Coordinates of C-alpha atoms in Angstrom, one line a residue:
M1 CA 38.4 -19.4 -13.2
L2 CA 38.2 -19.9 -9.4
P3 CA 34.3 -20.2 -9.4
A4 CA 34.5 -22.6 -12.4
A5 CA 37.0 -24.8 -10.6
A6 CA 34.8 -24.9 -7.5
E7 CA 31.7 -25.7 -9.6
S8 CA 33.4 -28.6 -11.3
G9 CA 34.7 -30.0 -8.0
D10 CA 38.3 -29.4 -9.1
L11 CA 39.9 -28.8 -5.7
E12 CA 43.4 -28.9 -7.1
T13 CA 42.8 -26.1 -9.5
F14 CA 40.8 -24.1 -6.9
Q15 CA 43.7 -24.4 -4.5
R16 CA 46.4 -23.5 -7.1
I17 CA 44.6 -20.4 -8.4
G18 CA 43.4 -19.4 -4.9
K19 CA 46.9 -19.5 -3.5
A20 CA 48.2 -17.4 -6.4
S21 CA 45.4 -14.8 -6.0
A22 CA 46.0 -14.5 -2.2
R23 CA 48.7 -11.9 -2.8
L24 CA 46.0 -9.6 -4.1
F25 CA 44.5 -8.9 -0.7
E26 CA 45.8 -8.5 2.9
P27 CA 45.2 -11.2 5.4
R28 CA 42.6 -10.6 8.1
P29 CA 43.6 -10.5 11.8
S30 CA 44.1 -14.0 13.2
L31 CA 41.4 -15.6 15.3
A32 CA 43.6 -15.2 18.4
E33 CA 44.0 -11.4 17.6
S34 CA 40.2 -11.3 17.3
G35 CA 39.6 -13.1 20.6
I36 CA 38.1 -16.1 19.0
E37 CA 39.0 -19.6 20.1
P38 CA 39.2 -22.3 17.3
F39 CA 37.5 -25.6 17.8
P40 CA 39.5 -28.8 18.6
G41 CA 40.9 -30.8 15.7
V42 CA 42.2 -29.6 12.4
L43 CA 41.0 -26.9 10.0
L44 CA 39.0 -29.3 7.7
S45 CA 38.0 -26.5 5.3
S46 CA 41.7 -25.8 4.4
G47 CA 42.3 -27.3 1.0
G48 CA 38.6 -27.4 0.1
A49 CA 36.6 -25.3 -2.4
L50 CA 33.9 -22.7 -2.0
R51 CA 30.9 -22.5 -4.3
I52 CA 28.4 -19.7 -4.0
W53 CA 25.0 -19.1 -5.6
E54 CA 25.4 -16.5 -8.4
P55 CA 29.2 -16.0 -8.1
G56 CA 30.8 -12.9 -9.6
N57 CA 27.8 -10.5 -9.0
R58 CA 28.8 -6.9 -8.7
W59 CA 29.6 -7.2 -4.9
D60 CA 31.4 -10.5 -5.1
S61 CA 35.2 -10.9 -5.2
P62 CA 35.9 -14.3 -6.8
E63 CA 39.7 -13.8 -6.5
A64 CA 39.2 -13.8 -2.7
H65 CA 37.0 -17.0 -2.4
W66 CA 40.0 -19.2 -1.6
G67 CA 40.9 -17.3 1.5
V68 CA 37.4 -17.7 3.0
L69 CA 38.2 -21.3 3.9
E70 CA 41.6 -20.4 5.4
E71 CA 42.8 -18.7 8.6
R72 CA 44.0 -15.7 6.4
G73 CA 40.4 -14.9 5.3
G74 CA 39.0 -13.7 2.0
N75 CA 35.7 -12.5 0.8
F76 CA 32.5 -13.5 -1.1
H77 CA 29.0 -12.1 -1.5
T78 CA 26.0 -14.1 -2.7
Q79 CA 23.3 -12.5 -4.9
V80 CA 19.9 -11.7 -3.4
G81 CA 17.2 -14.3 -4.2
D82 CA 14.7 -16.7 -2.9
N83 CA 17.2 -19.1 -1.2
P84 CA 20.8 -17.9 -1.6
W85 CA 23.5 -20.3 -0.5
F86 CA 27.1 -21.1 -0.3
E87 CA 28.7 -24.5 -0.1
I88 CA 32.1 -25.8 1.1
E89 CA 33.5 -29.0 -0.4
L90 CA 36.0 -30.4 2.1
P91 CA 39.1 -32.2 0.7
Q92 CA 38.0 -35.3 2.5
F93 CA 35.4 -36.5 4.9
G94 CA 35.4 -35.2 8.5
E95 CA 33.7 -35.5 11.8
L96 CA 32.8 -31.9 12.5
E97 CA 33.5 -30.3 15.9
G98 CA 32.5 -26.8 15.0
I99 CA 32.3 -23.9 12.4
I100 CA 33.4 -20.4 12.8
L101 CA 31.8 -17.7 10.5
E102 CA 33.1 -14.2 10.5
G103 CA 30.6 -11.6 9.3
R104 CA 31.4 -8.4 7.5
R105 CA 31.8 -5.4 9.8
G106 CA 28.8 -3.1 9.6
Q107 CA 26.8 -5.9 7.9
A108 CA 26.3 -8.4 10.8
H109 CA 22.7 -9.0 9.8
R110 CA 24.0 -10.9 6.7
G111 CA 24.1 -14.2 8.6
A112 CA 21.0 -13.9 10.8
D113 CA 18.7 -16.9 10.5
A114 CA 20.9 -18.8 8.0
R115 CA 20.7 -22.6 8.2
I116 CA 23.8 -24.9 8.3
L117 CA 23.4 -28.2 6.5
V118 CA 25.8 -31.1 6.0
S119 CA 26.0 -33.8 3.4
S120 CA 28.2 -36.8 2.5
D121 CA 27.4 -36.7 -1.2
G122 CA 26.4 -33.1 -2.0
E123 CA 22.8 -34.2 -2.8
Q124 CA 21.1 -35.2 0.5
W125 CA 21.3 -32.6 3.2
E126 CA 20.7 -32.6 6.9
Q127 CA 20.3 -29.3 8.9
V128 CA 22.6 -29.2 11.9
A129 CA 22.3 -25.6 13.1
T130 CA 20.8 -22.2 12.6
L131 CA 22.6 -18.9 13.0
E132 CA 20.7 -16.9 15.6
G133 CA 20.7 -13.1 15.7
A134 CA 23.0 -10.6 13.9
H135 CA 26.7 -11.1 15.0
I136 CA 30.1 -10.4 13.5
W137 CA 31.3 -13.8 14.8
Y138 CA 29.3 -17.0 14.9
R139 CA 30.8 -20.0 16.7
V140 CA 28.7 -23.0 15.9
D141 CA 29.5 -25.9 18.3
L142 CA 28.8 -29.3 16.8
S143 CA 30.7 -31.4 19.3
A144 CA 27.6 -33.0 20.8
S145 CA 26.6 -34.6 17.4
R146 CA 29.9 -34.6 15.5
P147 CA 28.2 -34.9 12.1
R148 CA 30.2 -36.7 9.4
A149 CA 30.3 -34.7 6.2
R150 CA 32.2 -33.9 3.0
F151 CA 30.0 -30.9 2.2
I152 CA 28.7 -28.0 4.3
R153 CA 26.0 -25.7 2.9
V154 CA 24.7 -22.4 4.4
E155 CA 21.5 -21.1 3.1
R156 CA 19.2 -18.2 3.9
D157 CA 15.7 -17.3 2.8
G158 CA 15.4 -14.2 0.6
K159 CA 18.6 -12.4 1.7
C160 CA 22.2 -12.3 0.5
M161 CA 25.1 -13.5 2.6
H162 CA 28.6 -12.1 2.9
F163 CA 31.4 -13.7 5.0
P164 CA 35.2 -13.1 5.0
R165 CA 35.8 -16.4 6.8
V166 CA 34.0 -19.7 7.2
L167 CA 36.3 -22.1 9.1
V168 CA 35.3 -25.8 9.6
Y169 CA 37.1 -27.7 12.3
G170 CA 37.1 -31.4 13.3
R171 CA 38.8 -34.7 12.7
R172 CA 39.6 -36.2 9.3
S173 CA 37.8 -39.5 8.5
S174 CA 37.8 -41.7 5.5

């Protein structure tokens, strides 16, 4: 039900089911405990929805999708394909300050060379960053350009992606 709510853009249902399923898994260590500094502004991804290409594959955990956008963390895993992607629909427009992506321990290569794109309508996309190298933590600073967006997409050629947290920070805008 969680992937279906995200696919239809039903943020209310995604949030309601996601919060209920959060009791099924333990929260991840906080950013502070991990030595990661959040970006200025508010956590814009909180209250949003996560869509992934080919949800529910044998490695994916749809019940944990909600937590990916929250400080507590969660889990998702895309399928392998020509251009796997995941997409975040923010609950409202925001001016983005930065994005923090936490990779899976032992699988840091799952983010290497991924592209970050933003969109106001979910149709027209603009690339704003590339994830360089294989790291557990990516801290993508967008403060110089502060793109205005409602949707964030991360895509990668020919390889799957797996992230326990993708946190988008910035300022809400109408």
